[in-house]
mmCIF file of C-alpha atoms and ligand atoms in Angstrom:
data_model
loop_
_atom_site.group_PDB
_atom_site.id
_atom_site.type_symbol
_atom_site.label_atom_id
_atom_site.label_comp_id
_atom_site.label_asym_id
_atom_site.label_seq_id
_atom_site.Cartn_x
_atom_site.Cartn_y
_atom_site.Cartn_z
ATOM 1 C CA UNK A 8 -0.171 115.402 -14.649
ATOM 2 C CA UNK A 9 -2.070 117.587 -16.874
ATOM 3 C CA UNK A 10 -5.675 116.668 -18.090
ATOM 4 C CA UNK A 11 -5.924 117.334 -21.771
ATOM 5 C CA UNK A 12 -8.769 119.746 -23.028
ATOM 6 C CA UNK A 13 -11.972 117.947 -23.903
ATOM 7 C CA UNK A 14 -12.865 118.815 -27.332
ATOM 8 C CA UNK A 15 -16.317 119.909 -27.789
ATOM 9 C CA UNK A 16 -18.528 120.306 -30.779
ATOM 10 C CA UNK A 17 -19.321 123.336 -32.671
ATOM 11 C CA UNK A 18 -22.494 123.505 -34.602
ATOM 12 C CA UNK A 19 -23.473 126.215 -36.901
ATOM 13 C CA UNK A 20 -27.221 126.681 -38.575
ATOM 14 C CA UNK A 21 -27.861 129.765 -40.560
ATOM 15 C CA UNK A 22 -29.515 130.595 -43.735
ATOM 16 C CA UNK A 23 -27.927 129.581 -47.008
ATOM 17 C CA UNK A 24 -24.952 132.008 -47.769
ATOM 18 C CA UNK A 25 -24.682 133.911 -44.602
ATOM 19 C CA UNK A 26 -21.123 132.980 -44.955
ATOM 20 C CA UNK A 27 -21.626 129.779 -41.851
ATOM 21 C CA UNK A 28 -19.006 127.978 -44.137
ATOM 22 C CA UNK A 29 -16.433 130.429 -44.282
ATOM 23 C CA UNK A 30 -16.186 130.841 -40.950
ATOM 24 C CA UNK A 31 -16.734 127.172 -39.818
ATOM 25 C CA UNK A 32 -13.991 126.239 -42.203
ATOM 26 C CA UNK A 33 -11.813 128.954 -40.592
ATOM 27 C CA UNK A 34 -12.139 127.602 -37.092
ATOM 28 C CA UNK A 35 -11.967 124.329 -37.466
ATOM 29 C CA UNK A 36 -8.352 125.100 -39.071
ATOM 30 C CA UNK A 37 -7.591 126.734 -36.190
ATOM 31 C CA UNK A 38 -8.277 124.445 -33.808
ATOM 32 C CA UNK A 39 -7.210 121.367 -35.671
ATOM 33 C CA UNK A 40 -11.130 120.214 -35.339
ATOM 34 C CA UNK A 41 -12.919 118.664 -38.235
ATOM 35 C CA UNK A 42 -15.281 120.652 -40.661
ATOM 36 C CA UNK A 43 -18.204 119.299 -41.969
ATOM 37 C CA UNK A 44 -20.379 120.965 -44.444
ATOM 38 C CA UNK A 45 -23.529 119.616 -44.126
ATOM 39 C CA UNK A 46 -24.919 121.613 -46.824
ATOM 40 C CA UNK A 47 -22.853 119.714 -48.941
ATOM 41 C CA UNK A 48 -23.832 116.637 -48.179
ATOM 42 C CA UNK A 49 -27.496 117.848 -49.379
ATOM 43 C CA UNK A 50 -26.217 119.226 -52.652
ATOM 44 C CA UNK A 51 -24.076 115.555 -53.384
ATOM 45 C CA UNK A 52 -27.468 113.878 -52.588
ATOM 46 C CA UNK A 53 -29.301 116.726 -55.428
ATOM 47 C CA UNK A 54 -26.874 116.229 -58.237
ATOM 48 C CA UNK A 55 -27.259 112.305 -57.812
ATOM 49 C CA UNK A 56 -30.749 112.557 -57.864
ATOM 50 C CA UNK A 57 -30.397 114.882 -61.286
ATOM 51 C CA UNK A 58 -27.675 112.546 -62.596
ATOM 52 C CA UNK A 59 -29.770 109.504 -62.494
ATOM 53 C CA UNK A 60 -32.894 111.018 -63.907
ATOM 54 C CA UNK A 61 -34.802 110.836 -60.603
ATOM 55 C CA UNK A 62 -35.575 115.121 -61.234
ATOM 56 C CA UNK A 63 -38.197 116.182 -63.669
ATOM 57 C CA UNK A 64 -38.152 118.697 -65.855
ATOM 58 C CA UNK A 65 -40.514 120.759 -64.121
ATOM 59 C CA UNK A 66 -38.444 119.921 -60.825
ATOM 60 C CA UNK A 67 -40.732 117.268 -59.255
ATOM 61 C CA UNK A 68 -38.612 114.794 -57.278
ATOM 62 C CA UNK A 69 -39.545 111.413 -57.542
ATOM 63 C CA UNK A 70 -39.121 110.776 -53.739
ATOM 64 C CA UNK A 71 -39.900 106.370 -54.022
ATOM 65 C CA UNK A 72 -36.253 106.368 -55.912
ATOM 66 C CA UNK A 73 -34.432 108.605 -54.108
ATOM 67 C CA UNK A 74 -35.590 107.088 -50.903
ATOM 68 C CA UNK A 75 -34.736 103.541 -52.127
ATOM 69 C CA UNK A 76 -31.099 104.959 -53.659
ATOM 70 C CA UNK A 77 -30.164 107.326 -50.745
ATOM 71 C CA UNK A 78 -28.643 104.591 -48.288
ATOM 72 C CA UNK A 79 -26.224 103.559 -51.272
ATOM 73 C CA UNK A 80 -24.924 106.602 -51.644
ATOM 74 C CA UNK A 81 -21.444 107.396 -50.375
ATOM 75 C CA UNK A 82 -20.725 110.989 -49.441
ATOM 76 C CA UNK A 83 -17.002 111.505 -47.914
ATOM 77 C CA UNK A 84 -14.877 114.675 -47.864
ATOM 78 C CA UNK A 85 -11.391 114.656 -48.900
ATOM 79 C CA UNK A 86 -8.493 117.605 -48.433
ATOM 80 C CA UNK A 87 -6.912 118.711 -51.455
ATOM 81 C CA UNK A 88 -4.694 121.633 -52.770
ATOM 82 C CA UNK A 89 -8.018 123.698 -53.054
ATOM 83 C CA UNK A 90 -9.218 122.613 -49.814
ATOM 84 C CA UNK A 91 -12.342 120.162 -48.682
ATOM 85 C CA UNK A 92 -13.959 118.468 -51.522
ATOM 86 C CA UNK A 93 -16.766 116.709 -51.589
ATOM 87 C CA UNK A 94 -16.471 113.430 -52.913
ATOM 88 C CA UNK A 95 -19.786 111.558 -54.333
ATOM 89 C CA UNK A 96 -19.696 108.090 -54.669
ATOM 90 C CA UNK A 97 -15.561 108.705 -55.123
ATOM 91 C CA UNK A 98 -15.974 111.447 -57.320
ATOM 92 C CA UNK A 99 -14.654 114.703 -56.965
ATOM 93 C CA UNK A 100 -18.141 116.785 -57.360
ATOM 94 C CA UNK A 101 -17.313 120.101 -55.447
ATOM 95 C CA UNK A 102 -17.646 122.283 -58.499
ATOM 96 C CA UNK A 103 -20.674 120.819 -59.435
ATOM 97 C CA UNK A 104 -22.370 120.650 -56.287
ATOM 98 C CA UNK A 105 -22.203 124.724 -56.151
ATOM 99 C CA UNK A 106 -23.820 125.089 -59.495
ATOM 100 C CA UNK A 107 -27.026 127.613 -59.487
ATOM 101 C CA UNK A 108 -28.703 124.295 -61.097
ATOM 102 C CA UNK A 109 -27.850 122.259 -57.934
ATOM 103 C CA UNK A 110 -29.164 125.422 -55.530
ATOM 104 C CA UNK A 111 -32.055 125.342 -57.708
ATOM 105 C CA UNK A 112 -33.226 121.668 -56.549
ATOM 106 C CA UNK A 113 -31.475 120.983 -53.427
ATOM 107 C CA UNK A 114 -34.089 122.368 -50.762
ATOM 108 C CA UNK A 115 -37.088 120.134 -52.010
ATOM 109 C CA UNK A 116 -34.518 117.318 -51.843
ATOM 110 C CA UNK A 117 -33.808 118.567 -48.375
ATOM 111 C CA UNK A 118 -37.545 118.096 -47.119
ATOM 112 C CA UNK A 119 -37.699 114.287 -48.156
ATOM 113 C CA UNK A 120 -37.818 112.309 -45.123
ATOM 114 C CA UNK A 121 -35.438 109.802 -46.129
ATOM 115 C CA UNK A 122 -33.040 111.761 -47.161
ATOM 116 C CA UNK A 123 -32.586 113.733 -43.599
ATOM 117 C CA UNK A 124 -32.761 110.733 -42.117
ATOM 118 C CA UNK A 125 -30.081 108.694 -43.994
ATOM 119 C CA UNK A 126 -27.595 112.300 -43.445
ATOM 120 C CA UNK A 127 -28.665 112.839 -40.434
ATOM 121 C CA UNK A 128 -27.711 109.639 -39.325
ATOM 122 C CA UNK A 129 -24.364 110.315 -41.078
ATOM 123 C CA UNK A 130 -23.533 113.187 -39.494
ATOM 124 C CA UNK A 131 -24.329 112.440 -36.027
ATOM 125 C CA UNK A 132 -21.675 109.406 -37.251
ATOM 126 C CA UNK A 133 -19.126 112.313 -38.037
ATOM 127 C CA UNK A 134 -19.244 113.816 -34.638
ATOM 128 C CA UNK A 135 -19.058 110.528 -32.399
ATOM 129 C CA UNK A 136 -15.304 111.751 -31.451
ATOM 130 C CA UNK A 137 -16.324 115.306 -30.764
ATOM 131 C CA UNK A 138 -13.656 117.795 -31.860
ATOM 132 C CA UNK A 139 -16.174 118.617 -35.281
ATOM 133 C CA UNK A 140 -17.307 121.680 -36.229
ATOM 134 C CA UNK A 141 -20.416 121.411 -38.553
ATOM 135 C CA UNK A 142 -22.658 123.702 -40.386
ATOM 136 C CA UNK A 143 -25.649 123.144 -41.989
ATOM 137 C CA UNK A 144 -30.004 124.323 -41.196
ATOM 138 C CA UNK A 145 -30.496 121.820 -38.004
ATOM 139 C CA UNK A 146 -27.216 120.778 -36.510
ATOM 140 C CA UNK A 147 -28.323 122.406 -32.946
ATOM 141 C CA UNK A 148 -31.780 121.586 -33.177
ATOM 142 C CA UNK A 149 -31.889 117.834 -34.640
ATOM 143 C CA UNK A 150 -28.332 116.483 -35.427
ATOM 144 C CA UNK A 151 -26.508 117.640 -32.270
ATOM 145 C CA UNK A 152 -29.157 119.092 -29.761
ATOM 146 C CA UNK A 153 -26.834 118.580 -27.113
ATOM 147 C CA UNK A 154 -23.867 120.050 -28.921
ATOM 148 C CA UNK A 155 -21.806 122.797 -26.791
ATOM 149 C CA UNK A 156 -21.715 125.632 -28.610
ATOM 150 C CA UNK A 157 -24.014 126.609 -30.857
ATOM 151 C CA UNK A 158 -23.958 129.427 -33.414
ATOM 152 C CA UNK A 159 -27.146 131.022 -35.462
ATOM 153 C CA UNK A 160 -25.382 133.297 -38.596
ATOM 154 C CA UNK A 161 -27.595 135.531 -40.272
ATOM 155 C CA UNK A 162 -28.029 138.390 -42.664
ATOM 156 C CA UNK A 163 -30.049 140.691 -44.686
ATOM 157 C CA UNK A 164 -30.833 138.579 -48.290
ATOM 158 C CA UNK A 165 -29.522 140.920 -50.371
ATOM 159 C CA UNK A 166 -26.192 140.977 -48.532
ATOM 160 C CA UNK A 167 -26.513 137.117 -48.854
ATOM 161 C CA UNK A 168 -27.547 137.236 -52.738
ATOM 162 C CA UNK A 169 -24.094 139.397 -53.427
ATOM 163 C CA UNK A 170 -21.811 136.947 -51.533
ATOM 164 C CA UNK A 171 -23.354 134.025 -53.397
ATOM 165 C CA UNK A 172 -22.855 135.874 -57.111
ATOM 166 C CA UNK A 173 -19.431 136.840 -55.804
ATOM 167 C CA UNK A 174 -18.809 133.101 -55.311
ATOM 168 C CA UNK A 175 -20.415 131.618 -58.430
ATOM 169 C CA UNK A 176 -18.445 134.175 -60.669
ATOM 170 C CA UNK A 177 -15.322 133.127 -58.959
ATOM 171 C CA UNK A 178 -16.069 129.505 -59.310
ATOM 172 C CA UNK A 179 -16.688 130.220 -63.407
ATOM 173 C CA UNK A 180 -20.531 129.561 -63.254
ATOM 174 C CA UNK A 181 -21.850 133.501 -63.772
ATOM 175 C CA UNK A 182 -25.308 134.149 -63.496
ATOM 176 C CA UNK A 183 -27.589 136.976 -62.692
ATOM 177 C CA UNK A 184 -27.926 138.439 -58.777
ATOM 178 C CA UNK A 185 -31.520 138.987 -59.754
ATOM 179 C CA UNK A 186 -31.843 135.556 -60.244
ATOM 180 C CA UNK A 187 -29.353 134.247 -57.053
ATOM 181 C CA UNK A 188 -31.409 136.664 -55.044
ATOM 182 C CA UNK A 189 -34.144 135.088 -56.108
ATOM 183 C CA UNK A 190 -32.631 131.449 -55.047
ATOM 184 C CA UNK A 191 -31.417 132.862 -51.895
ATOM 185 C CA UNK A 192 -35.195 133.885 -51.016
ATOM 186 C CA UNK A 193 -37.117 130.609 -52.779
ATOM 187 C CA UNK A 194 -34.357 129.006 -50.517
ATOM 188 C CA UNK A 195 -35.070 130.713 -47.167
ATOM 189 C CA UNK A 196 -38.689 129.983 -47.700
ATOM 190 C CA UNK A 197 -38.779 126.402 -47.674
ATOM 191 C CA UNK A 198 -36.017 125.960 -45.447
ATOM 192 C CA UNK A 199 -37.706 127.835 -42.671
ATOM 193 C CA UNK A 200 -41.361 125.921 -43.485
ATOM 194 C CA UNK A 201 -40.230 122.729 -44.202
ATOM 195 C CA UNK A 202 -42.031 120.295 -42.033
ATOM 196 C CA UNK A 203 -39.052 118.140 -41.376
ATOM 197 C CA UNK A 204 -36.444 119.682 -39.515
ATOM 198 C CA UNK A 205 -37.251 123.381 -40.242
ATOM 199 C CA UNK A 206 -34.606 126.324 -40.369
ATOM 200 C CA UNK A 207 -35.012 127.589 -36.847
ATOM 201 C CA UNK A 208 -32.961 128.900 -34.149
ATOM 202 C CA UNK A 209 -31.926 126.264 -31.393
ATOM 203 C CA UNK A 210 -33.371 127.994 -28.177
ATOM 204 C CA UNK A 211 -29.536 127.776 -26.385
ATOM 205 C CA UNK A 212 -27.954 129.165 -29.619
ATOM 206 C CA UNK A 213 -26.201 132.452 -29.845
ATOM 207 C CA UNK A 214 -26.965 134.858 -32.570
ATOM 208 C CA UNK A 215 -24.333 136.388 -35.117
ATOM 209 C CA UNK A 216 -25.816 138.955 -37.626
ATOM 210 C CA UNK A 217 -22.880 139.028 -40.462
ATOM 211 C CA UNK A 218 -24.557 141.743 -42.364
ATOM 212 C CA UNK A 219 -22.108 144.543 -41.838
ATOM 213 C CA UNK A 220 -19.281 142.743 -40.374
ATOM 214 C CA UNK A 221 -15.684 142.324 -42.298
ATOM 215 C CA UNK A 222 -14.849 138.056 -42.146
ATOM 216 C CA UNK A 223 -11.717 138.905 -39.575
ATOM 217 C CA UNK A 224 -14.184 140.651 -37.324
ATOM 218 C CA UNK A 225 -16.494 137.403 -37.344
ATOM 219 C CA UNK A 226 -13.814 135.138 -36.948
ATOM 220 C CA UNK A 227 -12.543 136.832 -33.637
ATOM 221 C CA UNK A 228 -16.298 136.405 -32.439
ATOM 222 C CA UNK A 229 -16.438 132.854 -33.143
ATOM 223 C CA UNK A 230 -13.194 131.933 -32.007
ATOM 224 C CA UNK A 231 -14.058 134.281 -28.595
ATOM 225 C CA UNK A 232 -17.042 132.407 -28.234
ATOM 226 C CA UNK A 233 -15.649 129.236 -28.750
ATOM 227 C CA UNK A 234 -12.868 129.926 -26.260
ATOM 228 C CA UNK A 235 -15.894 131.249 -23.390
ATOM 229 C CA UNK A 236 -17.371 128.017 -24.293
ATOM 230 C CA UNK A 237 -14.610 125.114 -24.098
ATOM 231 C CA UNK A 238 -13.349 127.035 -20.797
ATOM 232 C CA UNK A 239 -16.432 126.508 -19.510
ATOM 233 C CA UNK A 240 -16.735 122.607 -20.589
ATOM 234 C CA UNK A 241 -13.422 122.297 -19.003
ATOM 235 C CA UNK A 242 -14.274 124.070 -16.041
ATOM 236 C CA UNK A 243 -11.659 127.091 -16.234
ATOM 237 C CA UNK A 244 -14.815 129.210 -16.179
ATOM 238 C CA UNK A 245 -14.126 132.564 -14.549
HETATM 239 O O1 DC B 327 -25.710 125.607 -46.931
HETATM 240 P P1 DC B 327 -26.072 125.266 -48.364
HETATM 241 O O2 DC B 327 -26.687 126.397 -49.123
HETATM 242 O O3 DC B 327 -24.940 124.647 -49.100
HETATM 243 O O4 DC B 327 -27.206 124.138 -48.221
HETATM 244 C C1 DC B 327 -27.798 123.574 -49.337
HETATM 245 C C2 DC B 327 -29.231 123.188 -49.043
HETATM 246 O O5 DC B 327 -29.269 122.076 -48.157
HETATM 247 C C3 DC B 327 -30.108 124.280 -48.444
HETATM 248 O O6 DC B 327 -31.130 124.664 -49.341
HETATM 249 C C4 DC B 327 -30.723 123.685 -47.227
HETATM 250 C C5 DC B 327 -30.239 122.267 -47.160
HETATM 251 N N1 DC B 327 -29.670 121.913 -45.854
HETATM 252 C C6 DC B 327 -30.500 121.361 -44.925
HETATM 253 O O7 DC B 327 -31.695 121.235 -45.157
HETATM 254 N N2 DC B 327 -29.998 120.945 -43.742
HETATM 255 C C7 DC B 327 -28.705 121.101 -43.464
HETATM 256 N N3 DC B 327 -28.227 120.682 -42.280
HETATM 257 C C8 DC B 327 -27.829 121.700 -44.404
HETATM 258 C C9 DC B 327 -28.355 122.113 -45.598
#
C-alpha cells in the first residue's frame, strides 16, 4: 500500500512588496495547498479601524478600541473569478485593502499587541491541517516556528517601490513612486523595529533575493526548494 505524502507547511516572511505574494499564490496553486496572505489580514484589520473612526487625522490609532473591536472582527478569504479576496466582516474589501491610504496606516496597526495576537491566533488556526502556504513579516519566527520550509524574499527598495506603483496603477489607484517609495521605506522601518514580532529572518530560513530575477525564474526556486524539502519530510531524501 502506498503512504500518501505528508503535506507540510510553507511559510514566507519578506519585506512588503518583494513580490512573497506572487509567488506564494503561485505555489500553493500548484500544489493544491492553501494560500494565506497574512498581510491581508493586517490591511482588513486597518481599513476597519479607519471605517469606524478609530484613526485620527494625524494617524494616531486609538489602540483601547481597536483592542476591544479586534476579536469581533471576521476576516475569511473567498475564491472568485479574480482570484482570493479578502472578505471583511462578509464584505468583499480586496480593492480597498491595497489602497496607498490602507499602506499608509497598516504597520502602526501591525505593532498593537492585540491585534497580532487576535491574527496570530487566527492563522496558526489556518494551518492546523498543514498543506498552507502563508506569507506575511513573522510566519517562521512567531506564527509557525516549527514550520518546514521556510522562505526569506527580499530586494533592493527601489525595485520594491516600482512593483508596488506597477500594481496600484493596475488596480486604478495611481499615485506617485516617489511617494510608494517612500511607503515602501516608512514601511520597512517599523516593520523591522517593531517591538512585537519584528521583521527578521527566522535563523533556519533560506534566503531569496528577487531583485534581478524574472517571476518564472523564482517560481522554479521555490517550487525546487519546496520539492528538497517535502522529500526530506517524507524521507525520500537522497
Ligand atoms: O505584505 P503587506 O504589505 O500586504 O503587509 C501589510 C502590512 O502588514 C505590513 O506593513 C506589515 C504587516 N504585516 C505584519 O506585521 N505581519 C505579517 N505577518 C504580515 C503583514
Amino acid at each position: 500500500m502506498t503512504q500518501q505524502n505528508k503535506k507540510i507547511i510553507v511559510a514566507i516572511d519578506g519585506y512588503s512588496s518583494s513580490g512573497k505574494s506572487t509567488m506564494a499564490k503561485k505555489l500553493a496553486a500548484d500544489l493544491g495547498y492553501r494560500y494565506i496572505d497574512s498581510g491581508a489580514m493586517y490591511r482588513a484589520v486597518t481599513l476597519f479601524a479607519m471605517e469606524n473612526g478609530m484613526i485620527a487625522p494625524d494617524g494616531t490609532v486609538d489602540e483601547d478600541a481597536l483592542s476591544e473591536a479586534v476579536n469581533s472582527i471576521h476576516i475569511d478569504f473567498a475564491l472568485t473569478s479574480e482570484g482570493q479576496h479578502t472578505l471583511l466582516n462578509g464584505k468583499d474589501v480586496e480593492h480597498l485593502i491595497r489602497s496607498l491610504e490602507v499602506s499608509n496606516h497598516v504597520s502602526p496597526v501591525a505593532a498593537i499587541h492585540s491585534v497580532r495576537k487576535a491574527l496570530t491566533d487566527r492563522q496558526q488556526r489556518f494551518g492546523v491541517e498543514k498543506g498552507i502556504v502563508m506569507d506575511g513579516r513573522d510566519i517562521g519566527t512567531t506564527v509557525f516556528p516549527h514550520a518546514e520550509m521556510k522562505v526569506f524574499v527580499t530586494a533592493s527598495p527601489e525595485k520594491r517601490a516600482h512593483r508596488r506603483y506597477l500594481e496600484l496603477q493596475q488596480n486604478g489607484t495611481p499615485s506617485s513612486y516617489e511617494d510608494v517609495l517612500a511607503n515602501v521605506i516608512e514601511r520597512d522601518h517599523i516593520d523591522e523595529t517593531r517591538k512585537e514580532s519584528p521583521l527578521r529572518k527566522a535563523d533556519d530560513a533560506v534566503v531569496l533575493d528577487n531583485s534581478d530575477m524574472s517571476l518564472p525564474q523564482q517560481e522554479e526556486w521555490l517550487m525546487n526548494l519546496f520539492n528538497k524539502t517535502e522529500a526530506k519530510v517524507n524521507g525520500r531524501d537522497c
